[in-house]
XYZ file of N, CA and C in Angstrom:
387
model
N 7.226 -4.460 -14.499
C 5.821 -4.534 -14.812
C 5.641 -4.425 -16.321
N 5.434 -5.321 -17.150
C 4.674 -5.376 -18.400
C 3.808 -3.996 -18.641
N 4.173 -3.447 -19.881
C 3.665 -2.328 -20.385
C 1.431 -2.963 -20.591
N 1.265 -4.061 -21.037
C 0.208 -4.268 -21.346
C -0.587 -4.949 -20.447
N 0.057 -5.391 -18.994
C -1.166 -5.600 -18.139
C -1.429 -4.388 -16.931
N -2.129 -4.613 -16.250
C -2.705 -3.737 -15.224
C -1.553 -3.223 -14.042
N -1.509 -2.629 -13.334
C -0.734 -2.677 -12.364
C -1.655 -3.408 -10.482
N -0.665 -4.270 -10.107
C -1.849 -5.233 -9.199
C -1.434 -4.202 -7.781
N -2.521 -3.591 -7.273
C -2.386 -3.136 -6.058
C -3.087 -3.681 -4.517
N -2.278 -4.140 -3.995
C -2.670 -4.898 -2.610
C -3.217 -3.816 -1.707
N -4.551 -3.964 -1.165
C -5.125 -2.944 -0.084
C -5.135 -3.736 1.193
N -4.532 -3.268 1.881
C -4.371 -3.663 3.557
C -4.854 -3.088 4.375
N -6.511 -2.840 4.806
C -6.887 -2.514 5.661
C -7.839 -2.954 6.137
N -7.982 -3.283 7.727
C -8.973 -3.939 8.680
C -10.551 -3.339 8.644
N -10.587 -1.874 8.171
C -12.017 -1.554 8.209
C -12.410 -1.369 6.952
N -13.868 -2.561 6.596
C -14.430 -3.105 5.573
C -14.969 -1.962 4.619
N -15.378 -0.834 4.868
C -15.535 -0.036 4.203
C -14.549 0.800 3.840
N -13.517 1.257 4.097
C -12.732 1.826 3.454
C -12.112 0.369 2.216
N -11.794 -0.724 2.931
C -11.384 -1.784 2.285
C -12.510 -1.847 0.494
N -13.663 -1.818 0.597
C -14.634 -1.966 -0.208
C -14.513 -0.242 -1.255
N -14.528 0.568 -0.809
C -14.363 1.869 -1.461
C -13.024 1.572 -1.959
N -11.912 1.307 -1.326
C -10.510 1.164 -2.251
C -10.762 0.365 -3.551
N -10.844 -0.737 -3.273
C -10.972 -1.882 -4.588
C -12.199 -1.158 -5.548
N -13.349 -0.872 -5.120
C -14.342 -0.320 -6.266
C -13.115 0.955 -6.811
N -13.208 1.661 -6.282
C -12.325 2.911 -7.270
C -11.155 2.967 -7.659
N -9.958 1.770 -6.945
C -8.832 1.748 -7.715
C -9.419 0.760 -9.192
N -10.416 -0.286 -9.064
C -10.498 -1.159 -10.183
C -11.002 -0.683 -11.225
N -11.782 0.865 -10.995
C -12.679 1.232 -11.839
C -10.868 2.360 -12.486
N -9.944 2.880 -11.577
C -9.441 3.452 -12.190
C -8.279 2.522 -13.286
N -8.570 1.057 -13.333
C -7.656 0.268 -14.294
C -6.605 -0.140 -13.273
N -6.643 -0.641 -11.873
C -5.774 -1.332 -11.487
C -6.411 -2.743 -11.511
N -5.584 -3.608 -10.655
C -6.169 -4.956 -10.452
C -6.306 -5.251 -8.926
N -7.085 -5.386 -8.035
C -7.015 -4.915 -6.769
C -6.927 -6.218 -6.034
N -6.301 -6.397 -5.018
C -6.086 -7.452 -4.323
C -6.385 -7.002 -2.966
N -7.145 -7.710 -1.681
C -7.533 -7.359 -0.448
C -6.781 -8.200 0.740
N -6.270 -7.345 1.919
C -5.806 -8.101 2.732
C -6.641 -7.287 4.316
N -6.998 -8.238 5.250
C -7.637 -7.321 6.579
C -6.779 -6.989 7.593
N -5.712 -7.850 7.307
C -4.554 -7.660 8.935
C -3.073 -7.588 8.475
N -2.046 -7.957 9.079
C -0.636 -7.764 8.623
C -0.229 -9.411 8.259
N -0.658 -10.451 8.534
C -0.292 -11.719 8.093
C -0.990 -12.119 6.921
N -2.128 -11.560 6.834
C -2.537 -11.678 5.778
C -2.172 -11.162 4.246
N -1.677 -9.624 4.627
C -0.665 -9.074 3.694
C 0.291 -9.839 3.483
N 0.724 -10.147 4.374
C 2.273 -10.868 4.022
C 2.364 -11.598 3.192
N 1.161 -12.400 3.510
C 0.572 -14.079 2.502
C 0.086 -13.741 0.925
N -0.500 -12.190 0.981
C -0.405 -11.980 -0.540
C 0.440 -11.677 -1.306
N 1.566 -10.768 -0.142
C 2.852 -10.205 -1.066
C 3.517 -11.505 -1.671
N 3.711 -12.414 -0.713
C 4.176 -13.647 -1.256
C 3.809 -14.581 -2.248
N 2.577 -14.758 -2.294
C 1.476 -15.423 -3.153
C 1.660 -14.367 -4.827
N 1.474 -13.182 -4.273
C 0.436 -12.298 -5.584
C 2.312 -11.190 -6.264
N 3.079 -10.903 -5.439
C 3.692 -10.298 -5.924
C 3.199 -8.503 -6.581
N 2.449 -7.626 -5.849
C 1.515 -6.475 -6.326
C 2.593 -5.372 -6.551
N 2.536 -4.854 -7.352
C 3.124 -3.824 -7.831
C 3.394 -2.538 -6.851
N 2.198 -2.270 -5.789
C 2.233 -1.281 -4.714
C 1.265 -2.039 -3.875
N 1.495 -1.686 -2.597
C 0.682 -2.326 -1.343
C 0.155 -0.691 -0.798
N -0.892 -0.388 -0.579
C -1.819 0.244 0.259
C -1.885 0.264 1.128
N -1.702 0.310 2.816
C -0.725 -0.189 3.794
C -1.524 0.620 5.259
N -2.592 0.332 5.711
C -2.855 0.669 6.897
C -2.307 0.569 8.305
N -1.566 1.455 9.099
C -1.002 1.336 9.999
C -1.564 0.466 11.793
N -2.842 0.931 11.826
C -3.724 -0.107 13.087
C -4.085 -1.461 11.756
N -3.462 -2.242 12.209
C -4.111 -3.327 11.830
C -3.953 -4.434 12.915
N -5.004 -5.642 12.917
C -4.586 -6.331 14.172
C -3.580 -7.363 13.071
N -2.954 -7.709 14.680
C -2.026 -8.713 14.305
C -0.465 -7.972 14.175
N 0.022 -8.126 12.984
C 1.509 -7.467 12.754
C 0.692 -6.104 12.262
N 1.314 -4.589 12.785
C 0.906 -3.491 12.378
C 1.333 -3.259 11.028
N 1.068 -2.040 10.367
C 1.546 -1.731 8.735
C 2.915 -1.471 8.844
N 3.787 -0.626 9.949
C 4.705 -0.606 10.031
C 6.011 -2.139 9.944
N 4.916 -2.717 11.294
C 6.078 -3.977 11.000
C 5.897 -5.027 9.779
N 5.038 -4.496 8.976
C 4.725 -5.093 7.683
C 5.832 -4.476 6.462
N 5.646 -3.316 6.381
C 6.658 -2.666 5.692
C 8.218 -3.370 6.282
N 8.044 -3.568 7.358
C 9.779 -3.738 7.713
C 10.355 -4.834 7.212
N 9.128 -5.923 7.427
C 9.632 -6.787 6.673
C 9.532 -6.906 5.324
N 8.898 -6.137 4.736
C 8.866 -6.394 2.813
C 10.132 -5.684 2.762
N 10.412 -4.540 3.474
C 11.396 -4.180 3.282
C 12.846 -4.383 3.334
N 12.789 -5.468 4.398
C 13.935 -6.369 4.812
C 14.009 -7.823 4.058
N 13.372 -7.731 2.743
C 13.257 -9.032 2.070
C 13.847 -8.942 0.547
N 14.779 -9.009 0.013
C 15.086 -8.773 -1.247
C 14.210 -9.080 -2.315
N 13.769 -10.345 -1.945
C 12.192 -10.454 -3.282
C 11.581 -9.202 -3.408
N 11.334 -8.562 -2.455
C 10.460 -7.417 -2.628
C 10.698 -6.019 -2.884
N 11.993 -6.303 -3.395
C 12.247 -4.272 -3.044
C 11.869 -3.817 -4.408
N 11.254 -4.161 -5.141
C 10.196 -3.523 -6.310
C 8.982 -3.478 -6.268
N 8.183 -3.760 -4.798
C 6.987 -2.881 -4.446
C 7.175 -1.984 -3.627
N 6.481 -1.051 -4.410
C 5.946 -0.055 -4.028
C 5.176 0.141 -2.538
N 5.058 0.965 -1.877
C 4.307 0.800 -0.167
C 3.949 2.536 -0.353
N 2.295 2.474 0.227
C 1.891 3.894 0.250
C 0.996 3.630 1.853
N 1.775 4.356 2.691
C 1.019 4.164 3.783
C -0.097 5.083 4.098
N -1.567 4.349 4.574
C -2.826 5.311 4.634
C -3.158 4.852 5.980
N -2.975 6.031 6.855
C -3.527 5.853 7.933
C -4.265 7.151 8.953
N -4.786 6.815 9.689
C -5.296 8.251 10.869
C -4.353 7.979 11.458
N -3.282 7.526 12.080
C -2.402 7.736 13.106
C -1.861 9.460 13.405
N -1.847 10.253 12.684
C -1.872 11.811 12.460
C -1.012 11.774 11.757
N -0.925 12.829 11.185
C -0.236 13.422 9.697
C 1.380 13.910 10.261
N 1.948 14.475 11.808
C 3.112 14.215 11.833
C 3.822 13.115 11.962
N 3.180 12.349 13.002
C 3.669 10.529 12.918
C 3.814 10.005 11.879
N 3.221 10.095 10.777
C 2.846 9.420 9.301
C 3.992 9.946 8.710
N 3.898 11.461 8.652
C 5.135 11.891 7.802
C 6.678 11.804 8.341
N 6.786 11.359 9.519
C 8.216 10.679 10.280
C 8.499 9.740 10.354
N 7.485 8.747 10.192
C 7.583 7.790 10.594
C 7.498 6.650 9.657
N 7.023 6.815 8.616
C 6.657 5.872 7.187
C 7.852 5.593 6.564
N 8.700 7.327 6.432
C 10.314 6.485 5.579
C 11.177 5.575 6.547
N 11.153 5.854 7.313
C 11.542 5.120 8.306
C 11.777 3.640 8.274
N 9.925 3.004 7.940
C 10.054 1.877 7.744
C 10.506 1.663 6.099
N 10.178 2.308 5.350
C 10.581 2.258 3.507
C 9.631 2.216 3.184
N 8.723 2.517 3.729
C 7.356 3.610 3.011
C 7.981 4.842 1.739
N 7.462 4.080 0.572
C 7.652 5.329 -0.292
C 6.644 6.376 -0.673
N 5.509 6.369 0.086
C 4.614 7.774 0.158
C 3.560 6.982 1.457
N 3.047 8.822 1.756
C 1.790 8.505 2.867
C 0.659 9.448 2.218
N -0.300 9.262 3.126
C -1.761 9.822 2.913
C -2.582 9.908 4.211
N -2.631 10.294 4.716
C -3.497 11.006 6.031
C -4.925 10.454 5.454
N -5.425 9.642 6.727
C -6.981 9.352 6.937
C -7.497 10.837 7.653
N -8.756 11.380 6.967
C -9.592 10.916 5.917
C -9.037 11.172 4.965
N -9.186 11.333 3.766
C -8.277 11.052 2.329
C -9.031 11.295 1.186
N -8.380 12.315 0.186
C -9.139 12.673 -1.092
C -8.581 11.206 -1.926
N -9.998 10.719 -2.800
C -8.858 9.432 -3.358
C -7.800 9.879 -4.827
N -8.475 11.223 -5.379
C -7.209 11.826 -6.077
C -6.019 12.039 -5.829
N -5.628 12.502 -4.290
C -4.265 12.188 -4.159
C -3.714 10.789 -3.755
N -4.896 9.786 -3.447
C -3.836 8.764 -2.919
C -3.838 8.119 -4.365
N -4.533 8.453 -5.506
C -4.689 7.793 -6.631
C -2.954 8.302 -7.684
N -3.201 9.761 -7.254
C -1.947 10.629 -7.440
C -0.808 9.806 -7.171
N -0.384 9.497 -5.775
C 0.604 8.575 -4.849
C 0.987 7.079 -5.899
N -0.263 6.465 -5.795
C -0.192 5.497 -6.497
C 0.780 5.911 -7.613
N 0.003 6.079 -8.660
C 0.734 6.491 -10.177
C 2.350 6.906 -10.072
N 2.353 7.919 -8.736
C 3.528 8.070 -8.775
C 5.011 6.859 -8.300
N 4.456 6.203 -7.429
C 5.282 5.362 -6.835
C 5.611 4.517 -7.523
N 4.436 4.074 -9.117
C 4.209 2.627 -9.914
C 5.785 3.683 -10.857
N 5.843 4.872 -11.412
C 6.518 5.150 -11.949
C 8.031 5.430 -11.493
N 8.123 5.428 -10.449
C 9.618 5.582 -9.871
C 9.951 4.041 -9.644
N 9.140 3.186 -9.305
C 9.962 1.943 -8.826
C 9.817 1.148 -10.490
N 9.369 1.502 -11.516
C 9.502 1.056 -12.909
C 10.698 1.353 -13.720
N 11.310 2.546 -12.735
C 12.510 2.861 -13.700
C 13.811 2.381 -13.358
């Protein structure tokens, strides 16, 4: 990632208001926000857009976040994004189940956006080095 542009973060989730609150407050915090509603649709941006971290809702219709991760994860183009999975599925499933797929952080729905903003920053800096 270029020191002088933005970092592009893909949000993957089916319900429009959380979808709409992500992009207003990651863009206002200096990312560049990219939107996806289902798991094929993600796919089509990772491919298209190349985002620095994907945002990664686990119910999504179509391919779930999990089998979304599996495959970015099973794709060598991609193993320099970042994946922060945000979901209600509950906070032990989430936390067993995310590295699993190569989820490199989670966040429990409902969600302070300081820590998933936290998550972010952190993940953009480990997969930069």
């Amino acid at each position: 990632m270029a020191e002088n542009r933005k970092p592009v973060v893909l949000v993957a989730d089916d319900d429009p208001e959380i979808l709409s609150l992500l992009s207003i407050r990651l863009g206002r915090s200096g990312f560049k926000v990219l939107e996806a509603v289902d798991g094929e649709q993600t796919l089509a941006m990772v491919r298209e857009h190349y985002p620095d971290v994907i945002i990664l809702d686990v119910m999504m219709p179509g391919k779930n976040g999990w089998e979304v991760a599996k495959e970015i994860r099973h794709d060598a183009r991609f193993k320099d994004i970042g994946i922060v999975m945000l979901t209600a599925i509950g906070e032990k499933i989430n936390e067993m189940t995310s590295p699993l797929y190569g989820a490199d952080e989670f966040v429990d729905k409902p969600f302070e956006f300081a820590e998933l903003e936290k998550k972010i920053r952190s993940v953009l800096k480990r997969r930069s080095q």
